[in-house]
C-alpha cells in the first residue's frame, strides 16, 4: 500500500492568521469608536457651547442631505393621515392655533385650541435655519429671529419663491426698540435659509392648510414664540456666561407662562424688555405685541 497522504497545515495556519488579524482590526475599531464617544462626551462637558455649535452644523448637513434626495425628514408626522391625526386629538380645522419654534432642536410645534386651551397637534422637523443661536440684529447678518411674534392674514404669501410662506413680522416692537433691522423673515417651504425657517414643501403645505383655516375661522392673528432652545434651567445654565443670557432669561418668562397652562401669555414691550401677563382660558394669543407696561404678572393661569 502506498503512503497515506499528509494534509498540509499551512493553509489552516494562514486562515487562522487572517482571522486573528481581522479580529484585531475589529477590536481596534471598537476601541477607536469608544474613544471617539468618550472624547465627544468629555468635550461636550468641558466645552458645551462649542459642542452645541458642532451639533447644529451636523444637523444642518444631515437634513439638507435628506432634502436633496427628496427623503422625508425623520420625525415628520404622517402627513397622509392628516384627518386621522386631527380626529385622534379631538381637533378640527378652523380651531385657533399657536406655534413655538426651537432652533437647537430643529423643531416647530403647532398647537390647536380645544376647550379653551391649546393642545399640541404636531411637532415638525425644521429642515434648515441659518446663523447661530441668538436673535437677528441687522439686515444681512443671516440670523433667524428669536422672540414673540404674531402673524395675520396679510403676512401670508401663497406664491412664495419658497412654495408657500408666512412672514413672522420681524422687526416687531421689541426689535425696533433695540434698533434691529431686517425684513422678510419667513417660515417657508424648501430647505434653504438666509434668516428664515425652512420646513420642506410637504410640511409647509400642511401648516398652510391649518393656518389659513384658523384665520378664516375668525382668529385675527396667531402667536409664534421663537426660542434658541427649550428653555429649561439646564439649557440656560449651559449659556450662563453668554451676553445673551439676560435676553434669553426674559424669553423664558413667556415660555414658562405657556408651559404652566397651555395658554399663550399676553405680550407687550416695556422699557425695551418683553413684558407678560398670563393668558386666561379661551385667550387665543391674537393680541398684538405693542409697547406698554401692564404690570407684568409672572403667574400661572388659573386652572
Tab-separated table of C-alpha atoms in Angstrom, residues 93-95 97 99 110 153 156-158 164-166 204-219 222:
chain	number	residue	atom	x	y	z
A	93	UNK	CA	-59.697	72.696	11.055
A	94	UNK	CA	-60.597	76.265	11.905
A	95	UNK	CA	-59.665	75.997	15.585
A	97	UNK	CA	-53.671	77.931	16.574
A	99	UNK	CA	-46.753	77.953	17.356
A	110	UNK	CA	-48.152	73.581	16.098
A	153	UNK	CA	-53.685	87.177	7.020
A	156	UNK	CA	-49.266	85.013	4.162
A	157	UNK	CA	-47.721	84.533	0.715
A	158	UNK	CA	-49.184	81.649	-1.303
A	164	UNK	CA	-45.574	78.970	0.464
A	165	UNK	CA	-44.532	81.248	3.291
A	166	UNK	CA	-45.685	83.487	6.096
A	204	UNK	CA	-45.400	73.766	4.802
A	205	UNK	CA	-48.426	72.583	2.819
A	206	UNK	CA	-49.910	71.003	5.947
A	207	UNK	CA	-49.016	74.012	8.100
A	208	UNK	CA	-50.528	76.313	5.470
A	209	UNK	CA	-53.767	74.350	5.500
A	210	UNK	CA	-54.084	74.722	9.261
A	211	UNK	CA	-53.013	78.380	9.338
A	212	UNK	CA	-55.404	79.542	6.630
A	213	UNK	CA	-58.314	77.641	8.201
A	214	UNK	CA	-57.675	79.261	11.597
A	215	UNK	CA	-57.518	82.772	10.141
A	216	UNK	CA	-60.639	82.180	8.041
A	217	UNK	CA	-62.317	80.799	11.141
A	218	UNK	CA	-62.058	84.107	12.962
A	219	UNK	CA	-58.654	84.155	14.665
A	222	UNK	CA	-51.730	83.727	15.857
